[in-house]
Amino acid sequence: MNENIKNILEDIYSIDDSLRKHEKDLIKIIKTLLAAKPKAKYDEAFRQELRAELLEKFAELEEKQSKGFLKINFKLMNKLPYAIGGLILGMLVLLPFVSKDNILPGGKQINIGLESEIAKLSSNNAFGKINSDSDASLAARNAATEETVAGFGGGGSMTAYEKSMISSVMPAPMQYSYIYEGEDISLDDELLPVLKKVKGTEAQKSLAKILQNADFENIQMTSFSNSHLRNFQISEEEEYGYTLYVDLHEGMMSIMENWEMWPQPEVMQTLSPNQVPDDQTLLNIANKFLQEKKIDTSQYGQPHIDDNWRMYYDQRLAEGLDYYVPESIGVIYPQMVDGQMVYDEWGNPHGMNVTVNIRYNRVSSVHNISTQKYQSSDYDMETDVNKIIKLAEQGGSYTYYQDENAQNFEIKLGTPTYSYVQIWQHDGRTSNQLFVPALIFPVTEKPDNEYFFKENVVVPLAKDMVEQRLNPPIYPEDQPEILLK
């Protein structure tokens, strides 16, 4: 027997001696590859070809072999006599258990649901009453604002003296009045679909199976039943390396700098505005990174630069105050669902956020790379235009406590466009993402000398949300006393 083949076989048997019964098959595979490439080096191409053959021949053994018949012995793997042994050992530990439907020779991908897919449910209101997580917290906060002030405790009204003390030490608060000046609005749809993002992917079971069938030294993986791989991370150990975080359960991926591999200067000089690249350069940096990492952008709209820092910088400069130039700037790729752009509840485009580090002119992170599988269910929509405009003139949410001493600023709103608003809804155990039909009112006029960053006012059209925001729950000042017997 060829000495090379013999050494390869011995490395395989050192992991699991029971594989000797498949020796003929192993020899045949190795001989075929060596005959086809007699002068081949044990390089990446050889490894890929061997990987493909092993997948094909061992796939049928998955059902026959008892679970966990391979053990990962880290001490042994560190003592392998030559490189090809390590390659084959690594493949034999993991690859025989990978279903050909999930990972195939030639780099077929595991499908985790990044392509858009909407499944229509037959029943209406399938996701229960719609009420975003932010609604409850806002209602409670607004109900408590009038009578409770930080530093004076809660549960009682302030005296005139306490109010005068606050006004003497605190600057006058600011509040905003929203005024709709757009065209007439028509609301004809009594029912519209609300979307719910589907959690979990088939890849959770497929990838868990790889690990479940390989026992680690100090724990038996097969002792865990009905296993699903929820999340994992992979880090590049090189200069300016990245860490990829994958949450298979939530259907989210993100990339961040592997901070140990990025420069960590003891002293960093403050950046100046002229060091900030122009918008096209920032877009080029972001687009190039996404292309290099093969991140699909077909489910997103045209990217734009988050340049709110300039408003803050200009205002501070005009007031003769210190200014701050950010270390990084975001490039937002708006998420598109069913052909409509998605916004968050504060009026900002919701989607994938690519952060460009200004100091090094390279991408430092990518957040909210999301799966695109949804369920759809029809819900009652508000058709009373007056209610929608009233809610828009509240800023899209609850009415805030109005301070008689506050300085008031007018914000003008223009004609809205139809879109989706992304909200979080908690069901008592988990939080789910819902995408609710909404009108997006653009801010057309705002004070020049104030830090007002809002570009849009979002008004959800779902009747549940409109009613709750126009008629928030009442929290009594005095709660009933509970007697314990």
GROMACS .gro file of C-alpha atoms in nm:
model
  485
    1MET     CA    1   0.000   0.000   0.000
    2ASN     CA    2   0.120   0.347  -0.087
    3GLU     CA    3   0.287   0.502   0.217
    4ASN     CA    4   0.098   0.825   0.166
    5ILE     CA    5  -0.237   0.645   0.168
    6LYS     CA    6  -0.136   0.441   0.469
    7ASN     CA    7  -0.048   0.752   0.670
    8ILE     CA    8  -0.375   0.920   0.577
    9LEU     CA    9  -0.571   0.612   0.684
   10GLU     CA   10  -0.389   0.589   1.014
   11ASP     CA   11  -0.475   0.949   1.090
   12ILE     CA   12  -0.841   0.872   1.022
   13TYR     CA   13  -0.838   0.562   1.241
   14SER     CA   14  -0.671   0.751   1.526
   15ILE     CA   15  -0.993   0.949   1.554
   16ASP     CA   16  -1.228   0.648   1.531
   17ASP     CA   17  -1.097   0.298   1.487
   18SER     CA   18  -1.443   0.174   1.381
   19LEU     CA   19  -1.390   0.340   1.044
   20ARG     CA   20  -1.154   0.056   0.952
   21LYS     CA   21  -1.456  -0.136   0.826
   22HIS     CA   22  -1.489   0.128   0.553
   23GLU     CA   23  -1.125   0.104   0.456
   24LYS     CA   24  -1.192  -0.017   0.103
   25ASP     CA   25  -1.412   0.282   0.032
   26LEU     CA   26  -1.161   0.520   0.185
   27ILE     CA   27  -0.871   0.373  -0.016
   28LYS     CA   28  -1.074   0.391  -0.336
   29ILE     CA   29  -1.154   0.758  -0.282
   30ILE     CA   30  -0.797   0.852  -0.195
   31LYS     CA   31  -0.650   0.650  -0.486
   32THR     CA   32  -0.887   0.807  -0.734
   33LEU     CA   33  -0.789   1.154  -0.627
   34LEU     CA   34  -0.418   1.078  -0.622
   35ALA     CA   35  -0.433   0.912  -0.965
   36ALA     CA   36  -0.611   1.211  -1.111
   37LYS     CA   37  -0.352   1.448  -0.968
   38PRO     CA   38  -0.029   1.253  -0.923
   39LYS     CA   39   0.176   1.566  -0.866
   40ALA     CA   40  -0.086   1.743  -0.663
   41LYS     CA   41   0.004   1.920  -0.346
   42TYR     CA   42  -0.221   1.892  -0.045
   43ASP     CA   43  -0.359   2.238  -0.108
   44GLU     CA   44  -0.704   2.397  -0.081
   45ALA     CA   45  -0.817   2.258  -0.418
   46PHE     CA   46  -0.724   1.905  -0.313
   47ARG     CA   47  -0.907   1.952   0.015
   48GLN     CA   48  -1.222   2.071  -0.161
   49GLU     CA   49  -1.221   1.777  -0.400
   50LEU     CA   50  -1.167   1.529  -0.120
   51ARG     CA   51  -1.439   1.703   0.078
   52ALA     CA   52  -1.686   1.655  -0.208
   53GLU     CA   53  -1.607   1.285  -0.244
   54LEU     CA   54  -1.632   1.221   0.128
   55LEU     CA   55  -1.966   1.399   0.143
   56GLU     CA   56  -2.103   1.185  -0.137
   57LYS     CA   57  -1.979   0.852  -0.001
   58PHE     CA   58  -2.056   0.911   0.364
   59ALA     CA   59  -2.397   1.080   0.329
   60GLU     CA   60  -2.561   0.736   0.322
   61LEU     CA   61  -2.391   0.645   0.651
   62GLU     CA   62  -2.567   0.922   0.842
   63GLU     CA   63  -2.874   0.711   0.913
   64LYS     CA   64  -2.676   0.392   0.977
   65GLN     CA   65  -2.415   0.513   1.220
   66SER     CA   66  -2.503   0.562   1.584
   67LYS     CA   67  -2.516   0.924   1.688
   68GLY     CA   68  -2.194   1.072   1.813
   69PHE     CA   69  -1.963   0.805   1.680
   70LEU     CA   70  -1.687   1.058   1.630
   71LYS     CA   71  -1.510   1.229   1.915
   72ILE     CA   72  -1.329   1.558   1.891
   73ASN     CA   73  -1.001   1.503   2.071
   74PHE     CA   74  -0.834   1.843   2.084
   75LYS     CA   75  -0.509   1.708   2.227
   76LEU     CA   76  -0.474   1.462   1.940
   77MET     CA   77  -0.553   1.721   1.677
   78ASN     CA   78  -0.275   1.941   1.809
   79LYS     CA   79  -0.022   1.659   1.758
   80LEU     CA   80  -0.093   1.561   1.397
   81PRO     CA   81   0.229   1.477   1.209
   82TYR     CA   82   0.147   1.660   0.888
   83ALA     CA   83  -0.094   1.911   0.741
   84ILE     CA   84  -0.308   1.682   0.529
   85GLY     CA   85  -0.394   1.480   0.835
   86GLY     CA   86  -0.541   1.783   1.002
   87LEU     CA   87  -0.746   1.868   0.696
   88ILE     CA   88  -0.895   1.521   0.667
   89LEU     CA   89  -0.957   1.491   1.039
   90GLY     CA   90  -1.144   1.817   1.044
   91MET     CA   91  -1.354   1.711   0.748
   92LEU     CA   92  -1.434   1.370   0.892
   93VAL     CA   93  -1.543   1.518   1.223
   94LEU     CA   94  -1.795   1.753   1.064
   95LEU     CA   95  -1.873   1.675   0.704
   96PRO     CA   96  -2.017   1.321   0.708
   97PHE     CA   97  -2.315   1.455   0.899
   98VAL     CA   98  -2.398   1.748   0.674
   99SER     CA   99  -2.708   1.684   0.466
  100LYS     CA  100  -2.647   1.737   0.097
  101ASP     CA  101  -2.963   1.949   0.096
  102ASN     CA  102  -2.791   2.204   0.318
  103ILE     CA  103  -2.423   2.208   0.215
  104LEU     CA  104  -2.313   2.065  -0.119
  105PRO     CA  105  -1.975   2.049  -0.290
  106GLY     CA  106  -1.926   2.365  -0.488
  107GLY     CA  107  -2.038   2.595  -0.208
  108LYS     CA  108  -2.417   2.563  -0.211
  109GLN     CA  109  -2.547   2.790   0.063
  110ILE     CA  110  -2.754   2.714   0.368
  111ASN     CA  111  -3.083   2.896   0.321
  112ILE     CA  112  -3.171   3.106   0.626
  113GLY     CA  113  -3.446   3.310   0.461
  114LEU     CA  114  -3.282   3.629   0.333
  115GLU     CA  115  -3.505   3.630   0.024
  116SER     CA  116  -3.841   3.801   0.070
  117GLU     CA  117  -4.134   3.567   0.126
  118ILE     CA  118  -4.482   3.657   0.255
  119ALA     CA  119  -4.727   3.383   0.362
  120LYS     CA  120  -5.090   3.502   0.370
  121LEU     CA  121  -5.290   3.371   0.668
  122SER     CA  122  -5.659   3.297   0.620
  123SER     CA  123  -5.773   3.451   0.950
  124ASN     CA  124  -5.788   3.822   1.032
  125ASN     CA  125  -5.623   3.971   1.344
  126ALA     CA  126  -5.401   3.662   1.367
  127PHE     CA  127  -5.135   3.837   1.576
  128GLY     CA  128  -5.371   3.960   1.846
  129LYS     CA  129  -5.437   4.320   1.939
  130ILE     CA  130  -5.165   4.548   1.803
  131ASN     CA  131  -4.991   4.755   2.067
  132SER     CA  132  -4.622   4.836   2.035
  133ASP     CA  133  -4.390   4.801   2.333
  134SER     CA  134  -4.321   5.175   2.319
  135ASP     CA  135  -4.691   5.258   2.364
  136ALA     CA  136  -4.712   5.119   2.716
  137SER     CA  137  -4.399   5.292   2.837
  138LEU     CA  138  -4.499   5.625   2.680
  139ALA     CA  139  -4.846   5.611   2.832
  140ALA     CA  140  -4.711   5.545   3.178
  141ARG     CA  141  -4.449   5.817   3.148
  142ASN     CA  142  -4.691   6.079   3.021
  143ALA     CA  143  -4.946   5.998   3.288
  144ALA     CA  144  -4.684   6.051   3.555
  145THR     CA  145  -4.518   6.359   3.408
  146GLU     CA  146  -4.752   6.623   3.545
  147GLU     CA  147  -4.731   6.528   3.910
  148THR     CA  148  -4.396   6.352   3.943
  149VAL     CA  149  -4.063   6.527   3.908
  150ALA     CA  150  -3.719   6.377   3.951
  151GLY     CA  151  -3.571   6.487   4.280
  152PHE     CA  152  -3.909   6.550   4.447
  153GLY     CA  153  -4.025   6.190   4.467
  154GLY     CA  154  -4.361   6.077   4.334
  155GLY     CA  155  -4.716   6.008   4.433
  156GLY     CA  156  -4.824   6.365   4.513
  157SER     CA  157  -4.875   6.705   4.357
  158MET     CA  158  -4.605   6.970   4.371
  159THR     CA  159  -4.666   7.277   4.577
  160ALA     CA  160  -4.639   7.627   4.426
  161TYR     CA  161  -4.309   7.671   4.610
  162GLU     CA  162  -4.167   7.349   4.461
  163LYS     CA  163  -4.270   7.457   4.111
  164SER     CA  164  -4.106   7.797   4.161
  165MET     CA  165  -3.786   7.632   4.283
  166ILE     CA  166  -3.768   7.414   3.972
  167SER     CA  167  -3.825   7.705   3.734
  168SER     CA  168  -3.551   7.906   3.904
  169VAL     CA  169  -3.278   7.642   3.865
  170MET     CA  170  -3.377   7.472   3.541
  171PRO     CA  171  -3.388   7.629   3.192
  172ALA     CA  172  -3.728   7.673   3.036
  173PRO     CA  173  -3.836   7.347   2.870
  174MET     CA  174  -3.914   7.328   2.500
  175GLN     CA  175  -4.220   7.175   2.342
  176TYR     CA  176  -4.339   7.144   1.985
  177SER     CA  177  -4.670   7.203   1.810
  178TYR     CA  178  -4.720   7.007   1.490
  179ILE     CA  179  -4.935   7.172   1.221
  180TYR     CA  180  -5.058   6.985   0.914
  181GLU     CA  181  -5.045   7.195   0.598
  182GLY     CA  182  -5.060   6.923   0.334
  183GLU     CA  183  -5.324   6.826   0.081
  184ASP     CA  184  -5.652   6.650   0.151
  185ILE     CA  185  -5.612   6.286   0.254
  186SER     CA  186  -5.833   5.997   0.142
  187LEU     CA  187  -5.847   5.675   0.346
  188ASP     CA  188  -6.056   5.410   0.168
  189ASP     CA  189  -5.906   5.079   0.285
  190GLU     CA  190  -6.094   4.933   0.579
  191LEU     CA  191  -5.870   4.623   0.584
  192LEU     CA  192  -5.498   4.606   0.513
  193PRO     CA  193  -5.234   4.341   0.581
  194VAL     CA  194  -5.011   4.358   0.888
  195LEU     CA  195  -4.690   4.156   0.858
  196LYS     CA  196  -4.513   3.957   1.127
  197LYS     CA  197  -4.152   3.850   1.085
  198VAL     CA  198  -4.113   3.472   1.108
  199LYS     CA  199  -3.857   3.358   1.363
  200GLY     CA  200  -3.629   3.058   1.330
  201THR     CA  201  -3.485   2.887   1.022
  202GLU     CA  202  -3.434   2.532   0.901
  203ALA     CA  203  -3.063   2.597   0.929
  204GLN     CA  204  -3.095   2.585   1.309
  205LYS     CA  205  -3.156   2.210   1.301
  206SER     CA  206  -2.913   2.140   1.018
  207LEU     CA  207  -2.621   2.315   1.183
  208ALA     CA  208  -2.703   2.177   1.527
  209LYS     CA  209  -2.691   1.828   1.378
  210ILE     CA  210  -2.327   1.879   1.281
  211LEU     CA  211  -2.229   1.948   1.641
  212GLN     CA  212  -2.474   1.706   1.797
  213ASN     CA  213  -2.316   1.411   1.619
  214ALA     CA  214  -1.965   1.497   1.735
  215ASP     CA  215  -1.886   1.456   2.104
  216PHE     CA  216  -1.647   1.699   2.268
  217GLU     CA  217  -1.401   1.571   2.525
  218ASN     CA  218  -1.588   1.677   2.836
  219ILE     CA  219  -1.951   1.675   2.727
  220GLN     CA  220  -2.170   1.438   2.530
  221MET     CA  221  -2.350   1.640   2.266
  222THR     CA  222  -2.597   1.359   2.192
  223SER     CA  223  -2.738   1.394   2.544
  224PHE     CA  224  -2.917   1.710   2.424
  225SER     CA  225  -3.236   1.622   2.239
  226ASN     CA  226  -3.428   1.820   1.975
  227SER     CA  227  -3.132   2.055   1.943
  228HIS     CA  228  -3.135   2.385   1.755
  229LEU     CA  229  -2.835   2.610   1.701
  230ARG     CA  230  -2.955   2.955   1.808
  231ASN     CA  231  -2.649   3.170   1.746
  232PHE     CA  232  -2.278   3.166   1.678
  233GLN     CA  233  -1.994   3.403   1.597
  234ILE     CA  234  -1.683   3.386   1.380
  235SER     CA  235  -1.387   3.620   1.417
  236GLU     CA  236  -1.106   3.711   1.177
  237GLU     CA  237  -0.771   3.699   1.353
  238GLU     CA  238  -0.593   3.952   1.135
  239GLU     CA  239  -0.531   4.324   1.119
  240TYR     CA  240  -0.861   4.512   1.091
  241GLY     CA  241  -1.041   4.180   1.128
  242TYR     CA  242  -1.415   4.150   1.183
  243THR     CA  243  -1.648   3.939   1.394
  244LEU     CA  244  -1.964   3.798   1.239
  245TYR     CA  245  -2.256   3.744   1.477
  246VAL     CA  246  -2.538   3.519   1.352
  247ASP     CA  247  -2.864   3.486   1.544
  248LEU     CA  248  -3.047   3.206   1.363
  249HIS     CA  249  -3.346   3.220   1.597
  250GLU     CA  250  -3.418   3.591   1.547
  251GLY     CA  251  -3.302   3.583   1.187
  252MET     CA  252  -3.044   3.856   1.234
  253MET     CA  253  -2.678   3.897   1.143
  254SER     CA  254  -2.432   4.170   1.227
  255ILE     CA  255  -2.066   4.242   1.166
  256MET     CA  256  -1.844   4.433   1.406
  257GLU     CA  257  -1.477   4.507   1.428
  258ASN     CA  258  -1.277   4.247   1.616
  259TRP     CA  259  -1.151   4.518   1.848
  260GLU     CA  260  -0.843   4.320   1.950
  261MET     CA  261  -0.722   4.336   1.590
  262TRP     CA  262  -0.793   4.705   1.533
  263PRO     CA  263  -0.555   4.988   1.632
  264GLN     CA  264  -0.586   5.096   1.995
  265PRO     CA  265  -0.392   5.424   2.020
  266GLU     CA  266  -0.344   5.559   2.371
  267VAL     CA  267  -0.415   5.914   2.257
  268MET     CA  268  -0.654   6.001   1.976
  269GLN     CA  269  -0.674   6.352   1.841
  270THR     CA  270  -1.018   6.506   1.791
  271LEU     CA  271  -1.134   6.490   1.432
  272SER     CA  272  -1.206   6.806   1.235
  273PRO     CA  273  -1.498   6.847   0.989
  274ASN     CA  274  -1.265   6.853   0.688
  275GLN     CA  275  -1.156   6.498   0.773
  276VAL     CA  276  -1.509   6.370   0.709
  277PRO     CA  277  -1.532   6.226   0.354
  278ASP     CA  278  -1.802   6.352   0.120
  279ASP     CA  279  -2.123   6.152   0.090
  280GLN     CA  280  -2.024   5.975  -0.232
  281THR     CA  281  -1.698   5.854  -0.078
  282LEU     CA  282  -1.887   5.718   0.225
  283LEU     CA  283  -2.131   5.541  -0.006
  284ASN     CA  284  -1.844   5.394  -0.208
  285ILE     CA  285  -1.677   5.259   0.106
  286ALA     CA  286  -2.001   5.101   0.227
  287ASN     CA  287  -2.098   4.955  -0.111
  288LYS     CA  288  -1.752   4.808  -0.170
  289PHE     CA  289  -1.757   4.633   0.168
  290LEU     CA  290  -2.102   4.482   0.106
  291GLN     CA  291  -1.991   4.360  -0.235
  292GLU     CA  292  -1.674   4.204  -0.095
  293LYS     CA  293  -1.872   4.021   0.174
  294LYS     CA  294  -2.140   3.917  -0.078
  295ILE     CA  295  -2.416   4.082   0.129
  296ASP     CA  296  -2.729   4.106  -0.084
  297THR     CA  297  -2.884   4.454  -0.102
  298SER     CA  298  -3.170   4.371  -0.339
  299GLN     CA  299  -3.424   4.386  -0.053
  300TYR     CA  300  -3.320   4.740   0.041
  301GLY     CA  301  -3.381   5.084  -0.106
  302GLN     CA  302  -3.131   5.352  -0.208
  303PRO     CA  303  -2.882   5.417   0.074
  304HIS     CA  304  -2.846   5.756   0.237
  305ILE     CA  305  -2.605   5.914   0.483
  306ASP     CA  306  -2.701   5.981   0.844
  307ASP     CA  307  -2.566   6.336   0.872
  308ASN     CA  308  -2.759   6.462   1.175
  309TRP     CA  309  -2.426   6.540   1.337
  310ARG     CA  310  -2.384   6.835   1.097
  311MET     CA  311  -2.695   7.004   1.237
  312TYR     CA  312  -2.558   6.967   1.589
  313TYR     CA  313  -2.213   7.084   1.479
  314ASP     CA  314  -2.345   7.394   1.298
  315GLN     CA  315  -2.563   7.494   1.593
  316ARG     CA  316  -2.282   7.451   1.847
  317LEU     CA  317  -2.044   7.644   1.624
  318ALA     CA  318  -2.296   7.930   1.588
  319GLU     CA  319  -2.329   7.947   1.968
  320GLY     CA  320  -1.951   7.954   2.015
  321LEU     CA  321  -1.954   7.620   2.197
  322ASP     CA  322  -1.726   7.318   2.170
  323TYR     CA  323  -1.818   7.085   1.890
  324TYR     CA  324  -1.779   6.714   1.831
  325VAL     CA  325  -1.710   6.538   1.503
  326PRO     CA  326  -1.815   6.172   1.523
  327GLU     CA  327  -1.564   5.890   1.483
  328SER     CA  328  -1.804   5.705   1.256
  329ILE     CA  329  -2.098   5.783   1.028
  330GLY     CA  330  -2.385   5.555   0.934
  331VAL     CA  331  -2.499   5.465   0.585
  332ILE     CA  332  -2.862   5.349   0.598
  333TYR     CA  333  -3.001   5.099   0.348
  334PRO     CA  334  -3.381   5.125   0.397
  335GLN     CA  335  -3.561   4.793   0.422
  336MET     CA  336  -3.826   4.732   0.155
  337VAL     CA  337  -4.123   4.509   0.241
  338ASP     CA  338  -4.382   4.427  -0.022
  339GLY     CA  339  -4.251   4.716  -0.231
  340GLN     CA  340  -4.282   4.972   0.051
  341MET     CA  341  -4.007   5.142   0.251
  342VAL     CA  342  -4.007   5.067   0.624
  343TYR     CA  343  -3.974   5.335   0.895
  344ASP     CA  344  -3.926   5.309   1.269
  345GLU     CA  345  -4.169   5.475   1.510
  346TRP     CA  346  -3.953   5.788   1.534
  347GLY     CA  347  -3.968   5.859   1.161
  348ASN     CA  348  -3.630   5.722   1.056
  349PRO     CA  349  -3.583   5.471   0.774
  350HIS     CA  350  -3.552   5.122   0.920
  351GLY     CA  351  -3.303   4.888   0.761
  352MET     CA  352  -2.941   4.779   0.736
  353ASN     CA  353  -2.695   5.021   0.894
  354VAL     CA  354  -2.337   5.025   0.767
  355THR     CA  355  -2.103   5.227   0.988
  356VAL     CA  356  -1.793   5.383   0.833
  357ASN     CA  357  -1.502   5.462   1.064
  358ILE     CA  358  -1.384   5.811   0.966
  359ARG     CA  359  -1.041   5.778   1.124
  360TYR     CA  360  -0.949   5.473   0.915
  361ASN     CA  361  -1.185   5.523   0.617
  362ARG     CA  362  -1.315   5.169   0.638
  363VAL     CA  363  -1.635   4.996   0.747
  364SER     CA  364  -1.639   4.918   1.120
  365SER     CA  365  -1.979   4.749   1.152
  366VAL     CA  366  -2.295   4.635   0.974
  367HIS     CA  367  -2.615   4.593   1.173
  368ASN     CA  368  -2.962   4.456   1.104
  369ILE     CA  369  -2.889   4.213   0.822
  370SER     CA  370  -3.228   4.050   0.853
  371THR     CA  371  -3.417   3.751   0.719
  372GLN     CA  372  -3.719   3.843   0.508
  373LYS     CA  373  -3.982   3.580   0.584
  374TYR     CA  374  -4.320   3.709   0.700
  375GLN     CA  375  -4.672   3.605   0.782
  376SER     CA  376  -4.953   3.836   0.671
  377SER     CA  377  -5.293   3.891   0.833
  378ASP     CA  378  -5.559   4.153   0.759
  379TYR     CA  379  -5.647   4.409   1.028
  380ASP     CA  380  -5.903   4.688   1.063
  381MET     CA  381  -5.765   5.024   0.951
  382GLU     CA  382  -5.870   5.373   1.058
  383THR     CA  383  -6.060   5.556   0.782
  384ASP     CA  384  -6.143   5.872   0.979
  385VAL     CA  385  -5.907   6.134   0.833
  386ASN     CA  386  -5.963   6.373   1.124
  387LYS     CA  387  -5.834   6.115   1.373
  388ILE     CA  388  -5.523   6.053   1.163
  389ILE     CA  389  -5.445   6.426   1.134
  390LYS     CA  390  -5.507   6.473   1.505
  391LEU     CA  391  -5.260   6.199   1.582
  392ALA     CA  392  -5.008   6.348   1.338
  393GLU     CA  393  -5.040   6.684   1.517
  394GLN     CA  394  -4.962   6.502   1.843
  395GLY     CA  395  -4.633   6.395   1.686
  396GLY     CA  396  -4.765   6.049   1.603
  397SER     CA  397  -4.780   5.932   1.962
  398TYR     CA  398  -4.949   6.022   2.289
  399THR     CA  399  -5.009   6.382   2.388
  400TYR     CA  400  -4.724   6.493   2.610
  401TYR     CA  401  -4.778   6.696   2.923
  402GLN     CA  402  -4.793   7.062   2.826
  403ASP     CA  403  -4.588   7.293   3.046
  404GLU     CA  404  -4.731   7.644   3.070
  405ASN     CA  405  -4.378   7.781   3.110
  406ALA     CA  406  -4.234   7.593   2.814
  407GLN     CA  407  -4.109   7.766   2.502
  408ASN     CA  408  -4.322   7.649   2.208
  409PHE     CA  409  -4.195   7.582   1.855
  410GLU     CA  410  -4.409   7.512   1.550
  411ILE     CA  411  -4.334   7.218   1.323
  412LYS     CA  412  -4.505   7.211   0.979
  413LEU     CA  413  -4.609   6.878   0.826
  414GLY     CA  414  -4.663   6.805   0.456
  415THR     CA  415  -4.874   6.556   0.260
  416PRO     CA  416  -4.804   6.199   0.379
  417THR     CA  417  -4.703   5.892   0.182
  418TYR     CA  418  -4.808   5.532   0.246
  419SER     CA  419  -4.552   5.295   0.398
  420TYR     CA  420  -4.490   5.050   0.684
  421VAL     CA  421  -4.381   5.119   1.040
  422GLN     CA  422  -4.179   4.855   1.223
  423ILE     CA  423  -4.285   4.798   1.584
  424TRP     CA  424  -4.200   4.551   1.860
  425GLN     CA  425  -4.480   4.366   2.034
  426HIS     CA  426  -4.430   4.160   2.348
  427ASP     CA  427  -4.660   3.862   2.401
  428GLY     CA  428  -4.561   3.789   2.761
  429ARG     CA  429  -4.271   3.564   2.671
  430THR     CA  430  -4.106   3.686   2.352
  431SER     CA  431  -4.096   4.002   2.141
  432ASN     CA  432  -4.201   3.998   1.778
  433GLN     CA  433  -4.147   4.239   1.493
  434LEU     CA  434  -4.462   4.364   1.324
  435PHE     CA  435  -4.483   4.579   1.013
  436VAL     CA  436  -4.795   4.794   1.025
  437PRO     CA  437  -4.939   5.011   0.742
  438ALA     CA  438  -4.873   5.376   0.822
  439LEU     CA  439  -4.875   5.729   0.683
  440ILE     CA  440  -4.541   5.910   0.684
  441PHE     CA  441  -4.583   6.288   0.728
  442PRO     CA  442  -4.267   6.476   0.619
  443VAL     CA  443  -4.147   6.767   0.829
  444THR     CA  444  -4.151   7.061   0.588
  445GLU     CA  445  -4.059   7.343   0.824
  446LYS     CA  446  -3.884   7.349   1.161
  447PRO     CA  447  -3.692   7.598   1.376
  448ASP     CA  448  -3.348   7.685   1.241
  449ASN     CA  449  -3.191   7.742   1.577
  450GLU     CA  450  -3.306   7.435   1.767
  451TYR     CA  451  -3.183   7.079   1.797
  452PHE     CA  452  -3.482   6.920   1.624
  453PHE     CA  453  -3.372   6.611   1.435
  454LYS     CA  454  -3.704   6.457   1.339
  455GLU     CA  455  -3.757   6.435   0.962
  456ASN     CA  456  -4.095   6.259   0.963
  457VAL     CA  457  -4.396   6.194   1.183
  458VAL     CA  458  -4.524   5.837   1.159
  459VAL     CA  459  -4.893   5.760   1.213
  460PRO     CA  460  -4.988   5.390   1.212
  461LEU     CA  461  -5.320   5.319   1.041
  462ALA     CA  462  -5.414   5.011   1.246
  463LYS     CA  463  -5.732   5.098   1.435
  464ASP     CA  464  -5.601   4.936   1.756
  465MET     CA  465  -5.301   5.169   1.767
  466VAL     CA  466  -5.490   5.483   1.665
  467GLU     CA  467  -5.754   5.437   1.936
  468GLN     CA  468  -5.499   5.366   2.206
  469ARG     CA  469  -5.286   5.667   2.119
  470LEU     CA  470  -5.581   5.904   2.099
  471ASN     CA  471  -5.731   5.761   2.420
  472PRO     CA  472  -5.438   5.650   2.636
  473PRO     CA  473  -5.503   5.444   2.949
  474ILE     CA  474  -5.570   5.642   3.267
  475TYR     CA  475  -5.347   5.574   3.565
  476PRO     CA  476  -5.518   5.678   3.894
  477GLU     CA  477  -5.308   5.884   4.130
  478ASP     CA  478  -5.403   5.676   4.432
  479GLN     CA  479  -5.386   5.300   4.388
  480PRO     CA  480  -5.624   5.089   4.604
  481GLU     CA  481  -5.463   4.955   4.916
  482ILE     CA  482  -5.413   4.580   4.919
  483LEU     CA  483  -5.463   4.412   5.256
  484LEU     CA  484  -5.290   4.082   5.324
  485LYS     CA  485  -5.482   3.855   5.557
   0.00000   0.00000   0.00000
